[in-house]
Amino acid sequence: MMDQLQQLKQMTTVVADTGDIDAIRTYQPVDATTNPSLLLKAAQDSKYSELLQEARSFATESTCSVEQMTERFGVLIGREVCGLIPGRISTEVDARLSFDTRATIAKAHSIINQYEALGIPKERVLIKIASTWEGIEAGRQLEREGINCNLTLLFSFAQAQACADAGIYLISPFVGRILDWHKQRQPEADFSFERDPGVQSVSRIYRYYKTHAYDTVVMGASFRNTGEIQALAGCDRLTISPALMQALAEDDSPLPQRLKPGTSSDDAKTQLTESQFRWQMNEDVMAQEKLAEGIRNFAADQIKLEQLLKEA
């Protein structure tokens, strides 16, 4: 009998939500994602000391800034991960550029150039960008150049619509953070399984994309429990932390497929203008608050990582 992680891999591409090399080696995902918080955690682990030193040496030889040194560390982590997975690594653009389209594009070019200099082609990299209007527009341009993107910090249907219209390769709608917001306001409510508002959000996006034949990949992210993962079994991709992958691997009960391409959407195909996008985000208090919070938190961890590299 296959365990639930093995069953899930039969219907969904499993992605490791970690920069931990050992965890990736253990659970053998197809792809992997990182973010500033995960990189900060890795930088504080002694087993990555050689990569830290390599990043510092690169900065010294290239006389580059501390921001470029932390970027290099992220690329070096990505290089190590690529040696363990058959698919792609997602590497995030500095969150402080989330409202600057041109700077985001320039940073993406820098990341891709560094990967290619290390022998990793752009086809194995996804540039991870916050799903602001400016970020989505940067993704639109990068996709036209053949650089695939992962639009992250996605909490609303409007963000998903705009990403699909921009031709984004992949989106990462956040399940657990949506749940967090609702639980904080309704602590006694039953948000289990399909009642989970994060699960409902991803399911709606998935149905919309499949009904209207968008190629953009839906990758559920930010899970709080295995129930959320089980409720989204069959989604294109799911990025899962090592702890939750272990929990699935220890469960050998049957895992039915919940999402299938043939399901239909009640949402008509709509292409949003910038003003419509901004208005819908303004009306969605949860999405507005969680997007802003996510950007702030990633930026704060980016600054901590820079400080750690600078002082060591």
CSV table of N, CA and C in Angstrom, one decimal, residues 148-312:
chain,number,residue,atom,x,y,z
A,148,ASN,N,10.7,32.1,-17.4
A,148,ASN,CA,9.5,31.7,-16.7
A,148,ASN,C,9.4,32.2,-15.3
A,149,CYS,N,8.2,32.5,-14.8
A,149,CYS,CA,8.0,33.1,-13.5
A,149,CYS,C,7.1,32.3,-12.6
A,150,ASN,N,7.3,32.5,-11.3
A,150,ASN,CA,6.4,32.0,-10.3
A,150,ASN,C,5.9,33.2,-9.5
A,151,LEU,N,4.6,33.5,-9.7
A,151,LEU,CA,4.0,34.7,-9.0
A,151,LEU,C,3.5,34.2,-7.7
A,152,THR,N,4.1,34.8,-6.6
A,152,THR,CA,3.8,34.3,-5.3
A,152,THR,C,3.0,35.3,-4.5
A,153,LEU,N,2.8,35.1,-3.2
A,153,LEU,CA,2.0,35.9,-2.3
A,153,LEU,C,0.7,36.2,-3.0
A,154,LEU,N,0.0,35.2,-3.5
A,154,LEU,CA,-1.2,35.3,-4.2
A,154,LEU,C,-2.4,34.9,-3.3
A,155,PHE,N,-3.3,35.9,-3.0
A,155,PHE,CA,-4.4,35.6,-2.1
A,155,PHE,C,-5.8,35.9,-2.7
A,156,SER,N,-5.8,36.4,-3.9
A,156,SER,CA,-7.2,36.8,-4.4
A,156,SER,C,-7.4,36.3,-5.8
A,157,PHE,N,-8.7,36.2,-6.1
A,157,PHE,CA,-9.0,35.7,-7.5
A,157,PHE,C,-8.6,36.8,-8.5
A,158,ALA,N,-8.6,38.0,-8.2
A,158,ALA,CA,-8.2,39.1,-9.1
A,158,ALA,C,-6.7,38.9,-9.5
A,159,GLN,N,-5.9,38.6,-8.5
A,159,GLN,CA,-4.5,38.3,-8.8
A,159,GLN,C,-4.3,37.1,-9.7
A,160,ALA,N,-5.1,36.1,-9.5
A,160,ALA,CA,-5.0,34.9,-10.4
A,160,ALA,C,-5.5,35.2,-11.8
A,161,GLN,N,-6.5,36.0,-11.9
A,161,GLN,CA,-7.0,36.4,-13.3
A,161,GLN,C,-5.9,37.2,-14.0
A,162,ALA,N,-5.3,38.2,-13.3
A,162,ALA,CA,-4.3,39.0,-13.9
A,162,ALA,C,-3.1,38.2,-14.3
A,163,CYS,N,-2.7,37.3,-13.5
A,163,CYS,CA,-1.5,36.4,-13.8
A,163,CYS,C,-1.8,35.6,-15.0
A,164,ALA,N,-3.0,35.0,-15.2
A,164,ALA,CA,-3.3,34.2,-16.3
A,164,ALA,C,-3.3,35.0,-17.6
A,165,ASP,N,-3.8,36.2,-17.5
A,165,ASP,CA,-3.9,37.1,-18.7
A,165,ASP,C,-2.5,37.6,-19.1
A,166,ALA,N,-1.6,37.6,-18.1
A,166,ALA,CA,-0.2,38.0,-18.4
A,166,ALA,C,0.7,36.9,-19.0
A,167,GLY,N,0.1,35.7,-19.0
A,167,GLY,CA,0.8,34.5,-19.5
A,167,GLY,C,1.9,34.0,-18.6
A,168,ILE,N,1.7,34.2,-17.3
A,168,ILE,CA,2.6,33.7,-16.3
A,168,ILE,C,2.7,32.2,-16.3
A,169,TYR,N,3.9,31.7,-16.1
A,169,TYR,CA,4.1,30.2,-16.2
A,169,TYR,C,3.4,29.5,-15.0
A,170,LEU,N,3.5,30.1,-13.8
A,170,LEU,CA,3.0,29.4,-12.6
A,170,LEU,C,2.7,30.4,-11.5
A,171,ILE,N,1.6,30.1,-10.8
A,171,ILE,CA,1.2,30.9,-9.6
A,171,ILE,C,1.2,30.1,-8.3
A,172,SER,N,1.5,30.8,-7.2
A,172,SER,CA,1.5,30.1,-5.9
A,172,SER,C,0.5,30.8,-5.0
A,173,PRO,N,-0.8,30.3,-5.1
A,173,PRO,CA,-1.8,30.8,-4.2
A,173,PRO,C,-1.5,30.3,-2.8
A,174,PHE,N,-1.6,31.2,-1.8
A,174,PHE,CA,-1.3,30.8,-0.4
A,174,PHE,C,-2.5,30.3,0.4
A,175,VAL,N,-2.5,29.1,0.7
A,175,VAL,CA,-3.6,28.4,1.4
A,175,VAL,C,-3.6,28.8,2.9
A,176,GLY,N,-2.5,28.5,3.6
A,176,GLY,CA,-2.5,28.6,5.0
A,176,GLY,C,-2.6,30.0,5.5
A,177,ARG,N,-2.1,31.0,4.8
A,177,ARG,CA,-2.1,32.3,5.3
A,177,ARG,C,-3.6,32.9,5.1
A,178,ILE,N,-4.3,32.4,4.1
A,178,ILE,CA,-5.7,32.8,4.0
A,178,ILE,C,-6.5,32.2,5.2
A,179,LEU,N,-6.2,31.0,5.6
A,179,LEU,CA,-6.8,30.4,6.7
A,179,LEU,C,-6.5,31.1,8.0
A,180,ASP,N,-5.2,31.5,8.2
A,180,ASP,CA,-4.8,32.3,9.3
A,180,ASP,C,-5.7,33.5,9.5
A,181,TRP,N,-5.9,34.3,8.5
A,181,TRP,CA,-6.6,35.5,8.5
A,181,TRP,C,-8.1,35.3,9.0
A,182,HIS,N,-8.7,34.2,8.5
A,182,HIS,CA,-10.1,34.0,8.8
A,182,HIS,C,-10.2,33.4,10.2
A,183,LYS,N,-9.2,32.6,10.6
A,183,LYS,CA,-9.3,32.0,12.0
A,183,LYS,C,-9.1,33.1,13.0
A,184,GLN,N,-8.3,34.0,12.7
A,184,GLN,CA,-8.0,35.1,13.7
A,184,GLN,C,-9.3,35.9,14.0
A,185,ARG,N,-10.2,36.0,13.0
A,185,ARG,CA,-11.5,36.7,13.1
A,185,ARG,C,-12.6,35.8,13.5
A,186,GLN,N,-12.5,34.5,13.2
A,186,GLN,CA,-13.6,33.6,13.6
A,186,GLN,C,-13.0,32.4,14.3
A,187,PRO,N,-12.4,32.5,15.5
A,187,PRO,CA,-11.7,31.4,16.1
A,187,PRO,C,-12.5,30.2,16.4
A,188,GLU,N,-13.8,30.3,16.5
A,188,GLU,CA,-14.7,29.1,16.8
A,188,GLU,C,-15.2,28.4,15.5
A,189,ALA,N,-15.0,29.0,14.4
A,189,ALA,CA,-15.6,28.5,13.1
A,189,ALA,C,-14.9,27.2,12.7
A,190,ASP,N,-15.6,26.3,12.0
A,190,ASP,CA,-15.1,25.1,11.5
A,190,ASP,C,-14.5,25.3,10.1
A,191,PHE,N,-13.2,25.3,10.0
A,191,PHE,CA,-12.6,25.6,8.7
A,191,PHE,C,-11.8,24.3,8.3
A,192,SER,N,-12.3,23.2,8.6
A,192,SER,CA,-11.7,21.9,8.3
A,192,SER,C,-11.9,21.5,6.8
A,193,PHE,N,-11.0,20.9,6.2
A,193,PHE,CA,-11.0,20.3,4.9
A,193,PHE,C,-11.6,21.3,3.9
A,194,GLU,N,-12.7,21.0,3.2
A,194,GLU,CA,-13.3,21.8,2.1
A,194,GLU,C,-13.9,23.1,2.6
A,195,ARG,N,-14.1,23.3,3.9
A,195,ARG,CA,-14.6,24.5,4.5
A,195,ARG,C,-13.4,25.5,4.7
A,196,ASP,N,-12.2,25.1,4.5
A,196,ASP,CA,-11.0,26.0,4.6
A,196,ASP,C,-11.1,27.0,3.5
A,197,PRO,N,-11.1,28.3,3.9
A,197,PRO,CA,-11.2,29.4,2.8
A,197,PRO,C,-10.0,29.4,1.9
A,198,GLY,N,-8.8,28.9,2.3
A,198,GLY,CA,-7.7,28.8,1.5
A,198,GLY,C,-7.8,27.7,0.4
A,199,VAL,N,-8.4,26.6,0.9
A,199,VAL,CA,-8.7,25.5,-0.1
A,199,VAL,C,-9.7,26.0,-1.1
A,200,GLN,N,-10.8,26.7,-0.6
A,200,GLN,CA,-11.8,27.2,-1.5
A,200,GLN,C,-11.2,28.1,-2.6
A,201,SER,N,-10.3,29.0,-2.2
A,201,SER,CA,-9.7,29.9,-3.1
A,201,SER,C,-8.9,29.2,-4.2
A,202,VAL,N,-8.1,28.2,-3.8
A,202,VAL,CA,-7.3,27.5,-4.8
A,202,VAL,C,-8.2,26.7,-5.7
A,203,SER,N,-9.2,26.1,-5.2
A,203,SER,CA,-10.1,25.3,-6.0
A,203,SER,C,-10.8,26.1,-7.0
A,204,ARG,N,-11.2,27.3,-6.6
A,204,ARG,CA,-11.9,28.3,-7.6
A,204,ARG,C,-10.9,28.7,-8.7
A,205,ILE,N,-9.7,29.0,-8.3
A,205,ILE,CA,-8.7,29.4,-9.3
A,205,ILE,C,-8.4,28.2,-10.3
A,206,TYR,N,-8.3,27.0,-9.7
A,206,TYR,CA,-8.0,25.8,-10.5
A,206,TYR,C,-9.2,25.6,-11.6
A,207,ARG,N,-10.4,25.7,-11.1
A,207,ARG,CA,-11.5,25.5,-12.0
A,207,ARG,C,-11.6,26.6,-13.1
A,208,TYR,N,-11.3,27.8,-12.7
A,208,TYR,CA,-11.3,28.9,-13.7
A,208,TYR,C,-10.3,28.7,-14.8
A,209,TYR,N,-9.1,28.3,-14.4
A,209,TYR,CA,-8.0,28.1,-15.3
A,209,TYR,C,-8.3,27.0,-16.3
A,210,LYS,N,-8.8,25.9,-15.7
A,210,LYS,CA,-9.1,24.7,-16.6
A,210,LYS,C,-10.3,25.0,-17.5
A,211,THR,N,-11.3,25.6,-17.0
A,211,THR,CA,-12.5,25.9,-17.8
A,211,THR,C,-12.1,26.8,-19.0
A,212,HIS,N,-11.3,27.8,-18.8
A,212,HIS,CA,-11.0,28.8,-19.8
A,212,HIS,C,-9.6,28.5,-20.5
A,213,ALA,N,-9.1,27.3,-20.3
A,213,ALA,CA,-7.9,26.8,-21.0
A,213,ALA,C,-6.7,27.7,-20.9
A,214,TYR,N,-6.5,28.2,-19.7
A,214,TYR,CA,-5.2,28.9,-19.4
A,214,TYR,C,-4.1,27.9,-19.2
A,215,ASP,N,-2.9,28.2,-19.6
A,215,ASP,CA,-1.8,27.3,-19.5
A,215,ASP,C,-1.1,27.5,-18.1
A,216,THR,N,-1.4,28.6,-17.4
A,216,THR,CA,-0.7,28.9,-16.2
A,216,THR,C,-0.9,27.8,-15.2
A,217,VAL,N,0.2,27.3,-14.6
A,217,VAL,CA,0.2,26.2,-13.6
A,217,VAL,C,-0.3,26.7,-12.2
A,218,VAL,N,-1.2,26.0,-11.6
A,218,VAL,CA,-1.6,26.4,-10.2
A,218,VAL,C,-0.9,25.5,-9.2
A,219,MET,N,-0.1,26.2,-8.3
A,219,MET,CA,0.7,25.5,-7.3
A,219,MET,C,0.3,26.0,-5.9
A,220,GLY,N,-0.6,25.2,-5.2
A,220,GLY,CA,-1.0,25.6,-3.9
A,220,GLY,C,0.2,25.6,-3.0
A,221,ALA,N,0.2,26.6,-2.1
A,221,ALA,CA,1.4,26.8,-1.2
A,221,ALA,C,1.0,27.2,0.2
A,222,SER,N,1.9,27.2,1.1
A,222,SER,CA,1.7,27.8,2.5
A,222,SER,C,0.6,26.9,3.2
A,223,PHE,N,0.9,25.7,3.4
A,223,PHE,CA,0.0,24.8,4.1
A,223,PHE,C,0.2,24.8,5.6
A,224,ARG,N,-0.9,24.7,6.3
A,224,ARG,CA,-0.9,24.6,7.8
A,224,ARG,C,-1.1,23.2,8.3
A,225,ASN,N,-1.7,22.3,7.5
A,225,ASN,CA,-2.0,21.0,8.0
A,225,ASN,C,-2.2,20.1,6.7
A,226,THR,N,-2.1,18.8,7.0
A,226,THR,CA,-2.3,17.8,5.8
A,226,THR,C,-3.7,17.8,5.3
A,227,GLY,N,-4.7,18.2,6.0
A,227,GLY,CA,-6.0,18.3,5.5
A,227,GLY,C,-6.2,19.2,4.4
A,228,GLU,N,-5.4,20.3,4.4
A,228,GLU,CA,-5.5,21.3,3.2
A,228,GLU,C,-4.9,20.6,2.0
A,229,ILE,N,-3.8,19.9,2.2
A,229,ILE,CA,-3.2,19.2,1.1
A,229,ILE,C,-4.1,18.1,0.5
A,230,GLN,N,-4.7,17.3,1.4
A,230,GLN,CA,-5.6,16.3,1.0
A,230,GLN,C,-6.8,16.8,0.2
A,231,ALA,N,-7.3,18.0,0.6
A,231,ALA,CA,-8.4,18.6,0.0
A,231,ALA,C,-8.1,19.2,-1.4
A,232,LEU,N,-6.8,19.3,-1.7
A,232,LEU,CA,-6.4,19.9,-3.0
A,232,LEU,C,-5.6,18.8,-3.8
A,233,ALA,N,-5.7,17.5,-3.4
A,233,ALA,CA,-5.1,16.5,-4.2
A,233,ALA,C,-5.6,16.5,-5.6
A,234,GLY,N,-4.7,16.5,-6.6
A,234,GLY,CA,-5.0,16.6,-8.0
A,234,GLY,C,-4.7,18.0,-8.6
A,235,CYS,N,-4.4,19.0,-7.7
A,235,CYS,CA,-4.0,20.3,-8.2
A,235,CYS,C,-2.7,20.1,-9.0
A,236,ASP,N,-2.5,21.0,-9.9
A,236,ASP,CA,-1.3,20.9,-10.8
A,236,ASP,C,0.0,20.6,-10.0
A,237,ARG,N,0.3,21.4,-9.0
A,237,ARG,CA,1.4,21.3,-8.2
A,237,ARG,C,1.0,21.7,-6.8
A,238,LEU,N,1.7,21.2,-5.8
A,238,LEU,CA,1.6,21.6,-4.4
A,238,LEU,C,3.0,21.7,-3.8
A,239,THR,N,3.4,22.8,-3.2
A,239,THR,CA,4.7,23.0,-2.6
A,239,THR,C,4.5,22.8,-1.1
A,240,ILE,N,5.2,21.8,-0.6
A,240,ILE,CA,4.9,21.3,0.8
A,240,ILE,C,6.2,21.3,1.6
A,241,SER,N,6.1,21.7,2.9
A,241,SER,CA,7.2,21.7,3.8
A,241,SER,C,7.6,20.3,4.1
A,242,PRO,N,8.9,20.1,4.5
A,242,PRO,CA,9.4,18.8,4.9
A,242,PRO,C,8.5,18.1,6.0
A,243,ALA,N,8.1,18.9,7.0
A,243,ALA,CA,7.3,18.4,8.1
A,243,ALA,C,6.0,17.8,7.6
A,244,LEU,N,5.3,18.5,6.7
A,244,LEU,CA,4.0,18.0,6.2
A,244,LEU,C,4.3,16.8,5.2
A,245,MET,N,5.4,16.8,4.5
A,245,MET,CA,5.7,15.7,3.6
A,245,MET,C,5.9,14.4,4.5
A,246,GLN,N,6.5,14.6,5.6
A,246,GLN,CA,6.8,13.5,6.5
A,246,GLN,C,5.4,12.9,7.0
A,247,ALA,N,4.5,13.9,7.4
A,247,ALA,CA,3.2,13.5,7.9
A,247,ALA,C,2.4,12.7,6.8
A,248,LEU,N,2.5,13.1,5.6
A,248,LEU,CA,1.8,12.4,4.5
A,248,LEU,C,2.5,11.0,4.3
A,249,ALA,N,3.8,11.0,4.4
A,249,ALA,CA,4.5,9.7,4.2
A,249,ALA,C,4.2,8.7,5.3
A,250,GLU,N,3.8,9.2,6.5
A,250,GLU,CA,3.5,8.3,7.6
A,250,GLU,C,2.0,7.8,7.6
A,251,ASP,N,1.2,8.3,6.6
A,251,ASP,CA,-0.2,8.0,6.5
A,251,ASP,C,-0.4,7.1,5.3
A,252,ASP,N,-0.9,5.9,5.5
A,252,ASP,CA,-1.1,5.0,4.4
A,252,ASP,C,-2.6,4.8,4.0
A,253,SER,N,-3.5,5.7,4.5
A,253,SER,CA,-4.9,5.7,4.2
A,253,SER,C,-5.1,6.1,2.7
A,254,PRO,N,-6.2,5.8,2.1
A,254,PRO,CA,-6.5,6.2,0.7
A,254,PRO,C,-6.6,7.7,0.6
A,255,LEU,N,-6.0,8.2,-0.6
A,255,LEU,CA,-6.1,9.6,-0.8
A,255,LEU,C,-6.8,9.8,-2.2
A,256,PRO,N,-8.1,10.2,-2.1
A,256,PRO,CA,-8.9,10.4,-3.3
A,256,PRO,C,-8.5,11.7,-4.0
A,257,GLN,N,-8.6,11.8,-5.3
A,257,GLN,CA,-8.3,13.0,-6.1
A,257,GLN,C,-9.5,13.9,-6.0
A,258,ARG,N,-9.2,15.1,-5.6
A,258,ARG,CA,-10.3,16.1,-5.4
A,258,ARG,C,-10.4,17.1,-6.5
A,259,LEU,N,-9.3,17.4,-7.2
A,259,LEU,CA,-9.4,18.4,-8.3
A,259,LEU,C,-9.0,17.7,-9.6
A,260,LYS,N,-9.9,17.9,-10.6
A,260,LYS,CA,-9.7,17.2,-11.9
A,260,LYS,C,-9.9,18.2,-13.0
A,261,PRO,N,-9.2,18.1,-14.1
A,261,PRO,CA,-9.3,19.1,-15.2
A,261,PRO,C,-10.7,19.3,-15.7
A,262,GLY,N,-11.5,18.3,-15.7
A,262,GLY,CA,-12.9,18.4,-16.3
A,262,GLY,C,-13.9,19.2,-15.5
A,263,THR,N,-13.5,19.6,-14.3
A,263,THR,CA,-14.5,20.4,-13.5
A,263,THR,C,-14.7,21.8,-14.1
A,264,SER,N,-15.9,22.3,-14.0
A,264,SER,CA,-16.3,23.6,-14.6
A,264,SER,C,-16.3,24.7,-13.6
A,265,SER,N,-16.1,25.9,-14.1
A,265,SER,CA,-16.1,27.2,-13.3
A,265,SER,C,-17.4,28.0,-13.5
A,266,ASP,N,-17.8,28.6,-12.5
A,266,ASP,CA,-19.0,29.5,-12.6
A,266,ASP,C,-18.5,30.9,-12.9
A,267,ASP,N,-17.2,31.2,-13.0
A,267,ASP,CA,-16.7,32.5,-13.3
A,267,ASP,C,-16.4,32.7,-14.8
A,268,ALA,N,-17.0,33.8,-15.3
A,268,ALA,CA,-16.8,34.1,-16.7
A,268,ALA,C,-15.4,34.6,-16.9
A,269,LYS,N,-14.9,34.3,-18.1
A,269,LYS,CA,-13.5,34.8,-18.4
A,269,LYS,C,-13.5,36.3,-18.5
A,270,THR,N,-12.6,36.9,-17.7
A,270,THR,CA,-12.5,38.3,-17.6
A,270,THR,C,-11.1,38.8,-17.6
A,271,GLN,N,-10.8,39.8,-18.4
A,271,GLN,CA,-9.4,40.4,-18.5
A,271,GLN,C,-9.5,41.7,-17.7
A,272,LEU,N,-8.8,41.8,-16.6
A,272,LEU,CA,-8.9,43.0,-15.8
A,272,LEU,C,-7.9,44.1,-16.3
A,273,THR,N,-8.4,45.3,-16.2
A,273,THR,CA,-7.6,46.5,-16.4
A,273,THR,C,-6.8,46.8,-15.1
A,274,GLU,N,-5.9,47.6,-15.2
A,274,GLU,CA,-5.1,48.0,-13.9
A,274,GLU,C,-6.1,48.6,-12.9
A,275,SER,N,-7.0,49.4,-13.3
A,275,SER,CA,-7.9,50.1,-12.3
A,275,SER,C,-8.8,49.0,-11.7
A,276,GLN,N,-9.3,48.1,-12.6
A,276,GLN,CA,-10.2,47.0,-12.1
A,276,GLN,C,-9.5,46.1,-11.1
A,277,PHE,N,-8.2,45.8,-11.4
A,277,PHE,CA,-7.4,45.0,-10.5
A,277,PHE,C,-7.2,45.7,-9.2
A,278,ARG,N,-6.8,46.9,-9.2
A,278,ARG,CA,-6.6,47.6,-8.0
A,278,ARG,C,-7.9,47.8,-7.1
A,279,TRP,N,-9.0,48.0,-7.8
A,279,TRP,CA,-10.3,48.1,-7.1
A,279,TRP,C,-10.6,46.8,-6.4
A,280,GLN,N,-10.5,45.7,-7.2
A,280,GLN,CA,-10.9,44.4,-6.6
A,280,GLN,C,-10.0,44.1,-5.4
A,281,MET,N,-8.7,44.4,-5.5
A,281,MET,CA,-7.8,44.2,-4.4
A,281,MET,C,-8.2,45.1,-3.2
A,282,ASN,N,-8.6,46.3,-3.5
A,282,ASN,CA,-9.0,47.2,-2.4
A,282,ASN,C,-10.3,46.7,-1.7
A,283,GLU,N,-11.1,46.0,-2.5
A,283,GLU,CA,-12.4,45.4,-1.9
A,283,GLU,C,-12.1,44.1,-1.1
A,284,ASP,N,-11.0,43.5,-1.4
A,284,ASP,CA,-10.7,42.2,-0.7
A,284,ASP,C,-9.8,42.5,0.4
A,285,VAL,N,-10.3,42.7,1.6
A,285,VAL,CA,-9.5,43.1,2.7
A,285,VAL,C,-8.5,42.1,3.1
A,286,MET,N,-8.9,40.8,3.1
A,286,MET,CA,-7.9,39.8,3.4
A,286,MET,C,-6.7,39.8,2.5
A,287,ALA,N,-7.0,39.8,1.2
A,287,ALA,CA,-5.9,39.8,0.2
A,287,ALA,C,-5.0,41.0,0.3
A,288,GLN,N,-5.6,42.1,0.5
A,288,GLN,CA,-4.8,43.3,0.6
A,288,GLN,C,-3.9,43.3,1.8
A,289,GLU,N,-4.4,42.8,3.0
A,289,GLU,CA,-3.7,42.8,4.2
A,289,GLU,C,-2.6,41.7,4.1
A,290,LYS,N,-2.9,40.5,3.6
A,290,LYS,CA,-1.9,39.5,3.6
A,290,LYS,C,-0.8,39.7,2.6
A,291,LEU,N,-1.2,40.3,1.4
A,291,LEU,CA,-0.1,40.7,0.5
A,291,LEU,C,0.9,41.7,1.1
A,292,ALA,N,0.4,42.7,1.7
A,292,ALA,CA,1.2,43.7,2.3
A,292,ALA,C,2.1,43.1,3.4
A,293,GLU,N,1.4,42.3,4.2
A,293,GLU,CA,2.2,41.6,5.3
A,293,GLU,C,3.3,40.7,4.8
A,294,GLY,N,2.9,39.9,3.8
A,294,GLY,CA,3.9,39.0,3.2
A,294,GLY,C,5.1,39.7,2.6
A,295,ILE,N,4.9,40.8,1.9
A,295,ILE,CA,6.0,41.6,1.4
A,295,ILE,C,6.9,42.2,2.5
A,296,ARG,N,6.2,42.7,3.5
A,296,ARG,CA,7.0,43.3,4.6
A,296,ARG,C,7.8,42.2,5.3
A,297,ASN,N,7.2,41.0,5.6
A,297,ASN,CA,7.9,40.0,6.3
A,297,ASN,C,9.1,39.4,5.4
A,298,PHE,N,8.9,39.2,4.1
A,298,PHE,CA,10.0,38.8,3.3
A,298,PHE,C,11.1,39.8,3.2
A,299,ALA,N,10.7,41.1,3.1
A,299,ALA,CA,11.7,42.2,3.1
A,299,ALA,C,12.5,42.2,4.4
A,300,ALA,N,11.8,42.0,5.5
A,300,ALA,CA,12.5,42.0,6.8
A,300,ALA,C,13.5,40.9,6.9
A,301,ASP,N,13.1,39.7,6.5
A,301,ASP,CA,14.1,38.5,6.5
A,301,ASP,C,15.2,38.7,5.5
A,302,GLN,N,14.9,39.4,4.4
A,302,GLN,CA,16.0,39.7,3.5
A,302,GLN,C,17.0,40.6,4.1
A,303,ILE,N,16.6,41.6,4.9
A,303,ILE,CA,17.5,42.5,5.6
A,303,ILE,C,18.3,41.8,6.7
A,304,LYS,N,17.6,40.9,7.4
A,304,LYS,CA,18.3,40.1,8.4
A,304,LYS,C,19.4,39.2,7.7
A,305,LEU,N,19.1,38.6,6.6
A,305,LEU,CA,20.1,37.8,5.9
A,305,LEU,C,21.2,38.7,5.4
A,306,GLU,N,21.0,39.9,4.9
A,306,GLU,CA,22.0,40.8,4.5
A,306,GLU,C,23.0,41.1,5.7
A,307,GLN,N,22.3,41.4,6.8
A,307,GLN,CA,23.1,41.7,8.0
A,307,GLN,C,24.0,40.5,8.5
A,308,LEU,N,23.4,39.3,8.4
A,308,LEU,CA,24.2,38.1,8.8
A,308,LEU,C,25.4,38.0,7.9
A,309,LEU,N,25.2,38.1,6.6
A,309,LEU,CA,26.3,38.0,5.6
A,309,LEU,C,27.3,39.1,5.8
A,310,LYS,N,26.9,40.3,6.1
A,310,LYS,CA,27.8,41.4,6.3
A,310,LYS,C,28.7,41.3,7.5
A,311,GLU,N,28.1,40.8,8.6
A,311,GLU,CA,28.8,40.7,9.8
A,311,GLU,C,29.7,39.5,10.0
A,312,ALA,N,29.4,38.4,9.3
A,312,ALA,CA,30.2,37.2,9.5
A,312,ALA,C,31.6,37.3,8.9
